[in-house]
mmCIF file of C-alpha atoms in Angstrom:
data_model
loop_
_atom_site.group_PDB
_atom_site.id
_atom_site.type_symbol
_atom_site.label_atom_id
_atom_site.label_comp_id
_atom_site.label_asym_id
_atom_site.label_seq_id
_atom_site.Cartn_x
_atom_site.Cartn_y
_atom_site.Cartn_z
ATOM 1 C CA UNK T 1 -15.924 -107.294 7.142
ATOM 2 C CA UNK T 2 -16.662 -103.799 5.911
ATOM 3 C CA UNK T 3 -18.282 -102.475 2.757
ATOM 4 C CA UNK T 4 -16.025 -100.690 0.324
ATOM 5 C CA UNK T 5 -16.442 -99.455 -3.217
ATOM 6 C CA UNK T 6 -14.173 -100.791 -5.900
ATOM 7 C CA UNK T 7 -13.454 -98.642 -8.909
ATOM 8 C CA UNK T 8 -11.718 -99.386 -12.141
ATOM 9 C CA UNK T 9 -9.733 -96.889 -14.160
ATOM 10 C CA UNK T 10 -12.923 -95.307 -15.494
ATOM 11 C CA UNK T 11 -14.217 -94.558 -12.025
ATOM 12 C CA UNK T 12 -16.985 -97.137 -12.164
ATOM 13 C CA UNK T 13 -17.799 -98.702 -8.842
ATOM 14 C CA UNK T 14 -19.084 -101.999 -7.523
ATOM 15 C CA UNK T 15 -20.849 -100.799 -4.357
ATOM 16 C CA UNK T 16 -23.165 -103.759 -3.890
ATOM 17 C CA UNK T 17 -20.586 -106.318 -2.822
ATOM 18 C CA UNK T 18 -19.168 -106.601 0.686
ATOM 19 C CA UNK T 19 -15.454 -107.151 0.652
ATOM 20 C CA UNK T 20 -12.843 -107.851 3.277
ATOM 21 C CA UNK T 21 -10.354 -105.082 3.834
ATOM 22 C CA UNK T 22 -6.814 -105.888 2.795
ATOM 23 C CA UNK T 23 -5.660 -106.183 6.386
ATOM 24 C CA UNK T 24 -8.475 -108.575 7.218
ATOM 25 C CA UNK T 25 -7.656 -111.234 4.645
ATOM 26 C CA UNK T 26 -7.525 -114.646 6.206
ATOM 27 C CA UNK T 27 -5.507 -117.296 4.447
ATOM 28 C CA UNK T 28 -6.336 -120.798 5.586
ATOM 29 C CA UNK T 29 -3.580 -123.342 5.750
ATOM 30 C CA UNK T 30 -3.620 -127.075 6.167
ATOM 31 C CA UNK T 31 -1.181 -129.756 7.217
ATOM 32 C CA UNK T 32 -0.096 -130.213 3.609
ATOM 33 C CA UNK T 33 1.389 -126.695 3.685
ATOM 34 C CA UNK T 34 4.144 -127.710 6.074
ATOM 35 C CA UNK T 35 7.371 -128.217 4.243
ATOM 36 C CA UNK T 36 10.812 -129.514 5.005
ATOM 37 C CA UNK T 37 14.033 -127.634 4.525
ATOM 38 C CA UNK T 38 15.911 -130.273 2.599
ATOM 39 C CA UNK T 39 18.067 -128.785 -0.088
ATOM 40 C CA UNK T 40 17.345 -129.485 -3.732
ATOM 41 C CA UNK T 41 19.023 -127.911 -6.731
ATOM 42 C CA UNK T 42 17.285 -124.889 -8.221
ATOM 43 C CA UNK T 43 15.879 -125.795 -11.623
ATOM 44 C CA UNK T 44 17.561 -124.299 -14.670
ATOM 45 C CA UNK T 45 14.144 -123.032 -15.681
ATOM 46 C CA UNK T 46 12.289 -121.684 -12.693
ATOM 47 C CA UNK T 47 8.592 -122.409 -12.819
ATOM 48 C CA UNK T 48 8.882 -125.814 -14.452
ATOM 49 C CA UNK T 49 6.579 -128.549 -13.221
ATOM 50 C CA UNK T 50 7.446 -129.784 -9.746
ATOM 51 C CA UNK T 51 6.644 -133.401 -9.065
ATOM 52 C CA UNK T 52 5.055 -132.848 -5.633
ATOM 53 C CA UNK T 53 4.099 -130.229 -3.068
ATOM 54 C CA UNK T 54 7.374 -130.446 -1.111
ATOM 55 C CA UNK T 55 9.367 -129.734 -4.266
ATOM 56 C CA UNK T 56 7.119 -126.803 -5.170
ATOM 57 C CA UNK T 57 7.325 -125.213 -1.713
ATOM 58 C CA UNK T 58 11.091 -125.737 -1.494
ATOM 59 C CA UNK T 59 11.504 -124.228 -4.940
ATOM 60 C CA UNK T 60 9.423 -121.233 -3.845
ATOM 61 C CA UNK T 61 11.676 -120.600 -0.853
ATOM 62 C CA UNK T 62 14.767 -120.888 -2.998
ATOM 63 C CA UNK T 63 13.256 -118.413 -5.461
ATOM 64 C CA UNK T 64 12.503 -115.775 -2.804
ATOM 65 C CA UNK T 65 16.127 -115.836 -1.586
ATOM 66 C CA UNK T 66 17.626 -115.332 -5.046
ATOM 67 C CA UNK T 67 19.198 -112.010 -5.991
ATOM 68 C CA UNK T 68 17.904 -110.628 -8.201
ATOM 69 C CA UNK T 69 14.440 -112.066 -7.628
ATOM 70 C CA UNK T 70 13.007 -114.175 -10.456
ATOM 71 C CA UNK T 71 10.376 -112.536 -12.624
ATOM 72 C CA UNK T 72 6.811 -112.446 -11.288
ATOM 73 C CA UNK T 73 5.943 -114.598 -14.323
ATOM 74 C CA UNK T 74 7.946 -117.434 -12.773
ATOM 75 C CA UNK T 75 5.982 -117.213 -9.533
ATOM 76 C CA UNK T 76 2.791 -117.282 -11.629
ATOM 77 C CA UNK T 77 3.956 -120.459 -13.376
ATOM 78 C CA UNK T 78 4.736 -122.094 -10.042
ATOM 79 C CA UNK T 79 1.283 -121.225 -8.662
ATOM 80 C CA UNK T 80 -0.372 -122.483 -11.846
ATOM 81 C CA UNK T 81 1.450 -125.793 -11.470
ATOM 82 C CA UNK T 82 0.395 -126.098 -7.820
ATOM 83 C CA UNK T 83 -3.228 -125.433 -8.757
ATOM 84 C CA UNK T 84 -3.023 -128.175 -11.380
ATOM 85 C CA UNK T 85 -1.885 -130.487 -8.546
ATOM 86 C CA UNK T 86 -4.911 -129.261 -6.492
ATOM 87 C CA UNK T 87 -2.763 -127.765 -3.718
ATOM 88 C CA UNK T 88 -5.008 -124.743 -3.309
ATOM 89 C CA UNK T 89 -4.256 -124.095 0.383
ATOM 90 C CA UNK T 90 -0.547 -124.087 -0.368
ATOM 91 C CA UNK T 91 -1.039 -121.428 -3.055
ATOM 92 C CA UNK T 92 -2.802 -119.194 -0.525
ATOM 93 C CA UNK T 93 -0.112 -119.842 2.067
ATOM 94 C CA UNK T 94 2.718 -118.971 -0.304
ATOM 95 C CA UNK T 95 0.897 -115.904 -1.593
ATOM 96 C CA UNK T 96 0.727 -114.625 1.983
ATOM 97 C CA UNK T 97 4.475 -115.239 2.215
ATOM 98 C CA UNK T 98 5.002 -113.138 -0.908
ATOM 99 C CA UNK T 99 3.021 -110.295 0.673
ATOM 100 C CA UNK T 100 5.056 -110.438 3.874
ATOM 101 C CA UNK T 101 8.320 -110.344 1.919
ATOM 102 C CA UNK T 102 7.134 -107.478 -0.272
ATOM 103 C CA UNK T 103 7.623 -109.463 -3.486
ATOM 104 C CA UNK T 104 5.925 -107.806 -6.496
ATOM 105 C CA UNK T 105 2.691 -109.385 -7.657
ATOM 106 C CA UNK T 106 0.609 -109.060 -10.814
ATOM 107 C CA UNK T 107 -2.854 -109.871 -12.095
ATOM 108 C CA UNK T 108 -1.930 -113.464 -12.913
ATOM 109 C CA UNK T 109 -0.850 -114.087 -9.323
ATOM 110 C CA UNK T 110 -4.054 -112.573 -7.951
ATOM 111 C CA UNK T 111 -6.215 -114.560 -10.366
ATOM 112 C CA UNK T 112 -4.463 -117.718 -9.138
ATOM 113 C CA UNK T 113 -5.363 -116.788 -5.561
ATOM 114 C CA UNK T 114 -9.002 -116.108 -6.486
ATOM 115 C CA UNK T 115 -9.123 -119.366 -8.410
ATOM 116 C CA UNK T 116 -7.719 -121.274 -5.416
ATOM 117 C CA UNK T 117 -10.415 -119.896 -3.116
ATOM 118 C CA UNK T 118 -13.129 -120.773 -5.636
ATOM 119 C CA UNK T 119 -11.815 -124.288 -6.220
ATOM 120 C CA UNK T 120 -11.715 -124.913 -2.479
ATOM 121 C CA UNK T 121 -15.449 -124.047 -2.347
ATOM 122 C CA UNK T 122 -15.018 -121.591 0.498
ATOM 123 C CA UNK T 123 -17.450 -118.739 0.855
ATOM 124 C CA UNK T 124 -17.176 -116.504 -2.187
ATOM 125 C CA UNK T 125 -16.375 -113.661 0.243
ATOM 126 C CA UNK T 126 -12.875 -115.105 0.539
ATOM 127 C CA UNK T 127 -12.345 -114.837 -3.211
ATOM 128 C CA UNK T 128 -13.819 -111.318 -3.307
ATOM 129 C CA UNK T 129 -11.444 -110.315 -0.513
ATOM 130 C CA UNK T 130 -8.618 -110.382 -3.050
ATOM 131 C CA UNK T 131 -10.100 -107.495 -5.071
ATOM 132 C CA UNK T 132 -8.840 -104.705 -2.746
ATOM 133 C CA UNK T 133 -5.303 -105.958 -3.383
ATOM 134 C CA UNK T 134 -5.760 -105.077 -7.051
ATOM 135 C CA UNK T 135 -6.552 -101.496 -6.039
ATOM 136 C CA UNK T 136 -3.740 -101.253 -3.508
ATOM 137 C CA UNK T 137 -1.181 -102.370 -6.101
ATOM 138 C CA UNK T 138 -2.665 -100.437 -9.021
ATOM 139 C CA UNK T 139 -3.457 -103.628 -10.927
ATOM 140 C CA UNK T 140 -6.477 -103.242 -13.240
ATOM 141 C CA UNK T 141 -9.334 -105.713 -13.110
ATOM 142 C CA UNK T 142 -9.841 -107.821 -16.211
ATOM 143 C CA UNK T 143 -12.376 -110.209 -17.632
ATOM 144 C CA UNK T 144 -10.470 -113.267 -16.329
ATOM 145 C CA UNK T 145 -10.712 -111.950 -12.760
ATOM 146 C CA UNK T 146 -14.482 -111.649 -12.829
ATOM 147 C CA UNK T 147 -15.045 -114.806 -14.871
ATOM 148 C CA UNK T 148 -13.236 -116.733 -12.128
ATOM 149 C CA UNK T 149 -15.406 -115.067 -9.467
ATOM 150 C CA UNK T 150 -18.584 -115.854 -11.408
ATOM 151 C CA UNK T 151 -17.566 -119.486 -11.732
ATOM 152 C CA UNK T 152 -16.963 -119.579 -7.971
ATOM 153 C CA UNK T 153 -20.400 -118.154 -7.214
ATOM 154 C CA UNK T 154 -22.096 -120.677 -9.473
ATOM 155 C CA UNK T 155 -20.123 -123.541 -7.906
ATOM 156 C CA UNK T 156 -21.647 -122.535 -4.539
ATOM 157 C CA UNK T 157 -25.079 -122.287 -6.177
ATOM 158 C CA UNK T 158 -25.224 -118.542 -5.498
ATOM 159 C CA UNK T 159 -27.063 -117.947 -8.739
ATOM 160 C CA UNK T 160 -28.694 -114.672 -7.694
ATOM 161 C CA UNK T 161 -25.337 -113.177 -6.674
ATOM 162 C CA UNK T 162 -23.692 -114.359 -9.895
ATOM 163 C CA UNK T 163 -26.414 -112.826 -12.066
ATOM 164 C CA UNK T 164 -26.286 -109.569 -10.090
ATOM 165 C CA UNK T 165 -22.502 -109.374 -10.481
ATOM 166 C CA UNK T 166 -22.722 -110.064 -14.203
ATOM 167 C CA UNK T 167 -25.351 -107.353 -14.704
ATOM 168 C CA UNK T 168 -23.228 -104.866 -12.745
ATOM 169 C CA UNK T 169 -20.178 -105.629 -14.841
ATOM 170 C CA UNK T 170 -22.108 -104.966 -18.040
ATOM 171 C CA UNK T 171 -24.238 -102.044 -16.856
ATOM 172 C CA UNK T 172 -21.409 -100.103 -15.201
ATOM 173 C CA UNK T 173 -18.826 -100.960 -17.842
ATOM 174 C CA UNK T 174 -16.420 -102.380 -15.245
ATOM 175 C CA UNK T 175 -15.136 -104.858 -17.798
ATOM 176 C CA UNK T 176 -16.342 -105.981 -21.191
ATOM 177 C CA UNK T 177 -17.547 -109.593 -21.123
ATOM 178 C CA UNK T 178 -15.996 -111.923 -23.662
ATOM 179 C CA UNK T 179 -17.267 -115.214 -25.072
ATOM 180 C CA UNK T 180 -15.753 -117.185 -22.197
ATOM 181 C CA UNK T 181 -17.483 -115.067 -19.527
ATOM 182 C CA UNK T 182 -20.791 -115.279 -21.397
ATOM 183 C CA UNK T 183 -20.459 -119.055 -21.655
ATOM 184 C CA UNK T 184 -19.597 -119.283 -17.934
ATOM 185 C CA UNK T 185 -22.788 -117.440 -16.983
ATOM 186 C CA UNK T 186 -24.967 -119.350 -19.446
ATOM 187 C CA UNK T 187 -23.507 -122.684 -18.362
ATOM 188 C CA UNK T 188 -23.903 -121.815 -14.689
ATOM 189 C CA UNK T 189 -27.567 -120.964 -15.164
ATOM 190 C CA UNK T 190 -28.420 -123.954 -17.341
ATOM 191 C CA UNK T 191 -26.717 -126.559 -15.149
ATOM 192 C CA UNK T 192 -28.700 -125.363 -12.158
ATOM 193 C CA UNK T 193 -32.037 -125.641 -13.902
ATOM 194 C CA UNK T 194 -32.581 -121.949 -14.678
ATOM 195 C CA UNK T 195 -33.603 -122.577 -18.270
ATOM 196 C CA UNK T 196 -35.828 -119.488 -18.580
ATOM 197 C CA UNK T 197 -33.026 -117.234 -17.334
ATOM 198 C CA UNK T 198 -30.632 -118.914 -19.770
ATOM 199 C CA UNK T 199 -32.989 -118.258 -22.672
ATOM 200 C CA UNK T 200 -33.650 -114.713 -21.460
ATOM 201 C CA UNK T 201 -29.931 -113.989 -21.320
ATOM 202 C CA UNK T 202 -29.559 -115.273 -24.876
ATOM 203 C CA UNK T 203 -32.241 -112.846 -26.059
ATOM 204 C CA UNK T 204 -30.499 -110.027 -24.210
ATOM 205 C CA UNK T 205 -27.179 -110.900 -25.809
ATOM 206 C CA UNK T 206 -28.781 -110.989 -29.262
ATOM 207 C CA UNK T 207 -29.766 -107.337 -28.806
ATOM 208 C CA UNK T 208 -26.174 -106.309 -28.095
ATOM 209 C CA UNK T 209 -23.368 -105.376 -30.429
ATOM 210 C CA UNK T 210 -21.736 -108.817 -30.369
ATOM 211 C CA UNK T 211 -23.862 -111.753 -31.493
ATOM 212 C CA UNK T 212 -23.713 -114.997 -29.463
ATOM 213 C CA UNK T 213 -21.521 -117.712 -30.929
ATOM 214 C CA UNK T 214 -22.222 -121.408 -31.477
ATOM 215 C CA UNK T 215 -21.070 -122.289 -27.960
ATOM 216 C CA UNK T 216 -23.721 -120.047 -26.402
ATOM 217 C CA UNK T 217 -26.483 -121.454 -28.621
ATOM 218 C CA UNK T 218 -25.407 -125.003 -27.779
ATOM 219 C CA UNK T 219 -25.707 -124.285 -24.056
ATOM 220 C CA UNK T 220 -29.253 -122.956 -24.542
ATOM 221 C CA UNK T 221 -30.292 -125.903 -26.748
ATOM 222 C CA UNK T 222 -28.881 -128.383 -24.228
ATOM 223 C CA UNK T 223 -30.728 -126.654 -21.375
ATOM 224 C CA UNK T 224 -34.032 -126.614 -23.270
ATOM 225 C CA UNK T 225 -33.963 -130.268 -24.260
ATOM 226 C CA UNK T 226 -32.976 -131.377 -20.746
ATOM 227 C CA UNK T 227 -35.876 -129.325 -19.445
ATOM 228 C CA UNK T 228 -38.174 -131.316 -21.736
ATOM 229 C CA UNK T 229 -38.793 -128.415 -24.121
ATOM 230 C CA UNK T 230 -37.518 -130.064 -27.278
ATOM 231 C CA UNK T 231 -39.699 -127.979 -29.615
ATOM 232 C CA UNK T 232 -38.058 -124.794 -28.307
ATOM 233 C CA UNK T 233 -34.632 -126.389 -28.787
ATOM 234 C CA UNK T 234 -35.457 -127.180 -32.414
ATOM 235 C CA UNK T 235 -36.728 -123.618 -32.876
ATOM 236 C CA UNK T 236 -33.358 -122.300 -31.674
ATOM 237 C CA UNK T 237 -31.657 -124.611 -34.189
ATOM 238 C CA UNK T 238 -33.805 -123.159 -36.975
ATOM 239 C CA UNK T 239 -33.010 -119.611 -35.795
ATOM 240 C CA UNK T 240 -29.311 -120.425 -36.003
ATOM 241 C CA UNK T 241 -29.683 -121.560 -39.592
ATOM 242 C CA UNK T 242 -31.572 -118.372 -40.501
ATOM 243 C CA UNK T 243 -28.770 -116.289 -38.990
ATOM 244 C CA UNK T 244 -26.123 -118.289 -40.866
ATOM 245 C CA UNK T 245 -24.699 -119.688 -37.635
ATOM 246 C CA UNK T 246 -23.819 -123.243 -38.663
ATOM 247 C CA UNK T 247 -24.652 -125.917 -36.042
ATOM 248 C CA UNK T 248 -21.950 -128.387 -35.073
ATOM 249 C CA UNK T 249 -21.803 -131.934 -33.750
ATOM 250 C CA UNK T 250 -22.603 -130.770 -30.189
ATOM 251 C CA UNK T 251 -25.792 -129.066 -31.421
ATOM 252 C CA UNK T 252 -27.027 -132.158 -33.214
ATOM 253 C CA UNK T 253 -26.052 -134.533 -30.412
ATOM 254 C CA UNK T 254 -28.199 -132.610 -27.915
ATOM 255 C CA UNK T 255 -31.302 -132.613 -30.111
ATOM 256 C CA UNK T 256 -30.823 -136.215 -31.281
ATOM 257 C CA UNK T 257 -30.545 -137.273 -27.649
ATOM 258 C CA UNK T 258 -33.832 -135.538 -26.873
ATOM 259 C CA UNK T 259 -35.578 -137.135 -29.860
ATOM 260 C CA UNK T 260 -34.258 -140.596 -28.935
ATOM 261 C CA UNK T 261 -35.603 -140.250 -25.404
ATOM 262 C CA UNK T 262 -39.024 -139.447 -26.875
ATOM 263 C CA UNK T 263 -38.808 -142.350 -29.323
ATOM 264 C CA UNK T 264 -39.215 -140.059 -32.353
ATOM 265 C CA UNK T 265 -37.058 -142.177 -34.635
ATOM 266 C CA UNK T 266 -38.236 -140.680 -37.923
ATOM 267 C CA UNK T 267 -37.136 -137.241 -36.752
ATOM 268 C CA UNK T 268 -33.867 -138.764 -35.534
ATOM 269 C CA UNK T 269 -33.288 -140.221 -38.996
ATOM 270 C CA UNK T 270 -34.088 -136.879 -40.670
ATOM 271 C CA UNK T 271 -31.754 -134.958 -38.378
ATOM 272 C CA UNK T 272 -29.032 -137.569 -38.751
ATOM 273 C CA UNK T 273 -29.156 -137.308 -42.556
ATOM 274 C CA UNK T 274 -29.231 -133.514 -42.377
ATOM 275 C CA UNK T 275 -26.109 -133.574 -40.225
ATOM 276 C CA UNK T 276 -24.249 -135.841 -42.650
ATOM 277 C CA UNK T 277 -25.313 -133.719 -45.633
ATOM 278 C CA UNK T 278 -23.728 -130.721 -43.899
ATOM 279 C CA UNK T 279 -20.472 -132.705 -43.644
ATOM 280 C CA UNK T 280 -20.878 -132.973 -39.895
ATOM 281 C CA UNK T 281 -19.931 -136.573 -39.243
ATOM 282 C CA UNK T 282 -21.226 -138.488 -36.209
ATOM 283 C CA UNK T 283 -18.771 -139.074 -33.381
ATOM 284 C CA UNK T 284 -18.702 -141.774 -30.711
ATOM 285 C CA UNK T 285 -21.131 -139.736 -28.585
ATOM 286 C CA UNK T 286 -23.657 -139.557 -31.434
ATOM 287 C CA UNK T 287 -23.589 -143.322 -31.959
ATOM 288 C CA UNK T 288 -23.756 -143.984 -28.228
ATOM 289 C CA UNK T 289 -26.879 -141.803 -27.995
ATOM 290 C CA UNK T 290 -28.462 -143.873 -30.782
ATOM 291 C CA UNK T 291 -27.500 -147.245 -29.299
ATOM 292 C CA UNK T 292 -28.671 -146.279 -25.827
ATOM 293 C CA UNK T 293 -31.978 -144.964 -27.196
ATOM 294 C CA UNK T 294 -32.578 -148.120 -29.250
ATOM 295 C CA UNK T 295 -31.737 -150.356 -26.300
ATOM 296 C CA UNK T 296 -34.206 -148.554 -24.062
ATOM 297 C CA UNK T 297 -36.856 -149.113 -26.768
ATOM 298 C CA UNK T 298 -36.039 -152.822 -26.757
ATOM 299 C CA UNK T 299 -34.388 -152.654 -30.197
ATOM 300 C CA UNK T 300 -31.105 -154.100 -28.986
ATOM 301 C CA UNK T 301 -30.239 -155.909 -32.219
ATOM 302 C CA UNK T 302 -30.693 -152.633 -34.111
ATOM 303 C CA UNK T 303 -28.401 -150.991 -31.565
ATOM 304 C CA UNK T 304 -25.749 -153.624 -32.198
ATOM 305 C CA UNK T 305 -26.058 -152.967 -35.927
ATOM 306 C CA UNK T 306 -25.474 -149.271 -35.257
ATOM 307 C CA UNK T 307 -22.350 -150.219 -33.319
ATOM 308 C CA UNK T 308 -21.097 -152.348 -36.206
ATOM 309 C CA UNK T 309 -21.822 -149.462 -38.592
ATOM 310 C CA UNK T 310 -19.806 -147.040 -36.487
ATOM 311 C CA UNK T 311 -16.850 -149.444 -36.530
ATOM 312 C CA UNK T 312 -17.079 -149.633 -40.321
ATOM 313 C CA UNK T 313 -17.006 -145.828 -40.400
ATOM 314 C CA UNK T 314 -13.831 -145.804 -38.344
ATOM 315 C CA UNK T 315 -15.471 -144.655 -35.100
ATOM 316 C CA UNK T 316 -14.502 -146.967 -32.241
ATOM 317 C CA UNK T 317 -17.173 -147.619 -29.583
ATOM 318 C CA UNK T 318 -16.243 -146.721 -26.006
ATOM 319 C CA UNK T 319 -17.123 -148.303 -22.666
ATOM 320 C CA UNK T 320 -20.434 -146.380 -22.545
ATOM 321 C CA UNK T 321 -21.498 -147.787 -25.922
ATOM 322 C CA UNK T 322 -20.728 -151.376 -24.921
ATOM 323 C CA UNK T 323 -22.408 -150.998 -21.530
ATOM 324 C CA UNK T 324 -25.569 -149.629 -23.180
ATOM 325 C CA UNK T 325 -25.870 -152.677 -25.459
ATOM 326 C CA UNK T 326 -24.988 -155.100 -22.659
ATOM 327 C CA UNK T 327 -27.669 -153.508 -20.476
ATOM 328 C CA UNK T 328 -30.200 -153.720 -23.324
ATOM 329 C CA UNK T 329 -29.642 -157.448 -23.768
ATOM 330 C CA UNK T 330 -29.553 -158.065 -20.020
ATOM 331 C CA UNK T 331 -32.825 -156.225 -19.381
ATOM 332 C CA UNK T 332 -34.525 -158.424 -21.974
ATOM 333 C CA UNK T 333 -33.208 -161.651 -20.478
ATOM 334 C CA UNK T 334 -30.551 -162.229 -23.142
ATOM 335 C CA UNK T 335 -27.630 -162.363 -20.734
ATOM 336 C CA UNK T 336 -25.548 -164.661 -22.930
ATOM 337 C CA UNK T 337 -25.629 -162.000 -25.657
ATOM 338 C CA UNK T 338 -24.649 -159.391 -23.072
ATOM 339 C CA UNK T 339 -21.748 -161.652 -22.131
ATOM 340 C CA UNK T 340 -20.740 -161.879 -25.783
ATOM 341 C CA UNK T 341 -20.615 -158.067 -26.020
ATOM 342 C CA UNK T 342 -18.589 -158.073 -22.797
ATOM 343 C CA UNK T 343 -16.049 -160.425 -24.399
ATOM 344 C CA UNK T 344 -15.891 -158.351 -27.607
ATOM 345 C CA UNK T 345 -15.176 -155.290 -25.485
ATOM 346 C CA UNK T 346 -12.288 -157.016 -23.706
ATOM 347 C CA UNK T 347 -10.902 -158.341 -27.002
ATOM 348 C CA UNK T 348 -10.897 -154.722 -28.241
ATOM 349 C CA UNK T 349 -8.684 -153.806 -25.305
ATOM 350 C CA UNK T 350 -11.377 -151.853 -23.442
ATOM 351 C CA UNK T 351 -11.232 -152.436 -19.701
ATOM 352 C CA UNK T 352 -14.648 -153.235 -18.131
ATOM 353 C CA UNK T 353 -15.783 -150.938 -15.308
ATOM 354 C CA UNK T 354 -18.046 -151.487 -12.312
ATOM 355 C CA UNK T 355 -21.129 -150.796 -14.458
ATOM 356 C CA UNK T 356 -20.131 -153.599 -16.862
ATOM 357 C CA UNK T 357 -19.886 -156.124 -14.030
ATOM 358 C CA UNK T 358 -23.071 -154.868 -12.378
ATOM 359 C CA UNK T 359 -25.011 -155.418 -15.624
ATOM 360 C CA UNK T 360 -23.827 -159.032 -15.913
ATOM 361 C CA UNK T 361 -24.355 -159.846 -12.218
ATOM 362 C CA UNK T 362 -27.874 -158.396 -12.341
ATOM 363 C CA UNK T 363 -28.661 -160.288 -15.523
ATOM 364 C CA UNK T 364 -27.498 -163.666 -14.256
ATOM 365 C CA UNK T 365 -29.195 -163.177 -10.888
ATOM 366 C CA UNK T 366 -32.515 -162.592 -12.642
ATOM 367 C CA UNK T 367 -31.955 -165.771 -14.675
ATOM 368 C CA UNK T 368 -31.041 -167.627 -11.454
ATOM 369 C CA UNK T 369 -27.866 -168.835 -13.111
ATOM 370 C CA UNK T 370 -25.811 -168.913 -9.912
ATOM 371 C CA UNK T 371 -22.443 -169.979 -11.317
ATOM 372 C CA UNK T 372 -22.229 -167.090 -13.758
ATOM 373 C CA UNK T 373 -22.756 -164.229 -11.258
ATOM 374 C CA UNK T 374 -20.387 -165.956 -8.843
ATOM 375 C CA UNK T 375 -17.719 -166.003 -11.559
ATOM 376 C CA UNK T 376 -18.366 -162.335 -12.442
ATOM 377 C CA UNK T 377 -18.332 -161.354 -8.796
ATOM 378 C CA UNK T 378 -15.008 -163.041 -8.106
ATOM 379 C CA UNK T 379 -13.399 -161.573 -11.228
ATOM 380 C CA UNK T 380 -14.682 -158.146 -10.266
ATOM 381 C CA UNK T 381 -13.343 -158.329 -6.702
ATOM 382 C CA UNK T 382 -10.021 -159.687 -7.965
ATOM 383 C CA UNK T 383 -9.806 -156.862 -10.502
ATOM 384 C CA UNK T 384 -10.439 -153.938 -8.164
ATOM 385 C CA UNK T 385 -12.726 -154.184 -5.170
ATOM 386 C CA UNK T 386 -12.302 -150.469 -4.507
ATOM 387 C CA UNK T 387 -14.383 -149.716 -7.645
ATOM 388 C CA UNK T 388 -17.457 -151.532 -6.348
ATOM 389 C CA UNK T 389 -20.432 -149.214 -6.654
ATOM 390 C CA UNK T 390 -23.541 -149.355 -4.493
ATOM 391 C CA UNK T 391 -25.608 -151.053 -7.261
ATOM 392 C CA UNK T 392 -22.882 -153.687 -7.630
ATOM 393 C CA UNK T 393 -22.776 -154.334 -3.885
ATOM 394 C CA UNK T 394 -26.581 -154.585 -3.737
ATOM 395 C CA UNK T 395 -26.582 -156.969 -6.706
ATOM 396 C CA UNK T 396 -23.995 -159.145 -5.004
ATOM 397 C CA UNK T 397 -26.009 -159.134 -1.781
ATOM 398 C CA UNK T 398 -29.105 -160.223 -3.716
ATOM 399 C CA UNK T 399 -27.094 -162.975 -5.381
ATOM 400 C CA UNK T 400 -25.633 -164.229 -2.090
ATOM 401 C CA UNK T 401 -29.060 -164.186 -0.435
ATOM 402 C CA UNK T 402 -30.690 -166.098 -3.296
ATOM 403 C CA UNK T 403 -27.867 -168.620 -3.306
ATOM 404 C CA UNK T 404 -28.466 -169.609 0.330
#
């Protein structure tokens, strides 16, 4: 690996990153990249979705033998489809084939290669090794290229490198960040617990020419409340209002969740009414936050009333809502009521998951009602034993031990 300087059309460089030279690029392959040579008809529309990897690879080899060659856009579509099927190694393998055959490439192709490296969670050096190919082919860098690289760095928890790259991009005018890049950086910082850096970046963005949008503010609010700094999150909400940036359902859900966890129900009620007055109507996530919070406070009957209210408002509860109420009843020894909610859920056509069964098994084991957990256990195993989680297995072991 050798250090090189990358420059865009304006002559700005990125000297701080070590890149692989073009000739040193290593493309890793796996057994799934082997393909057979069976003949299949070429699709009328090249680049349409292939049903499996063999079809995609065979289609690629038919495309490269066509005269004239299909448009580079068609190769891009094929790579995009393969990435959606999670065949990242195959994308890298076929890209190398394109290079050997001298087939023209474009920025979309190269972004697909970078994305494949990042999604495979290799070292970020592998993804950065694609950048010299841009220069060699006279393809300009763009915001999508670097957003993909930033996302890859964050996925490997290389926060310092990601922040340094982002600062370089802005300071040296290599590319102008857009909302999606800003959100990628903010999200990467917040999800890895760097709340202060997230807030600091918001303040930096506020001083720029383009003001942060609602998505950016929501990321900051979510990070603050998860960090236990709910007052700061509410302050950001008030700042938004002063700047005429209207909050949305995501904004309110984050703060309501924080208030519920602290048991500040009067503030929850105030915020809930404020949201409705702004014509922002609660969604299933909002109601689930309320039911879960009430259940954890021991107010399970109130939680069930909230669930009934949401049904009246045309918002159907989901599996998380039902599990929260079942768990609330079960924790307070009212397993029969939890079972009733379980039955209502099934009658609504919602398939129980391993958490649903774990709640019932735990509840009946605590009540020493041996027939009930046995019945739940057998139904669960019959349904899908592959979905058994560790808590379910432990619950079943407790039950079997107590039954002896």
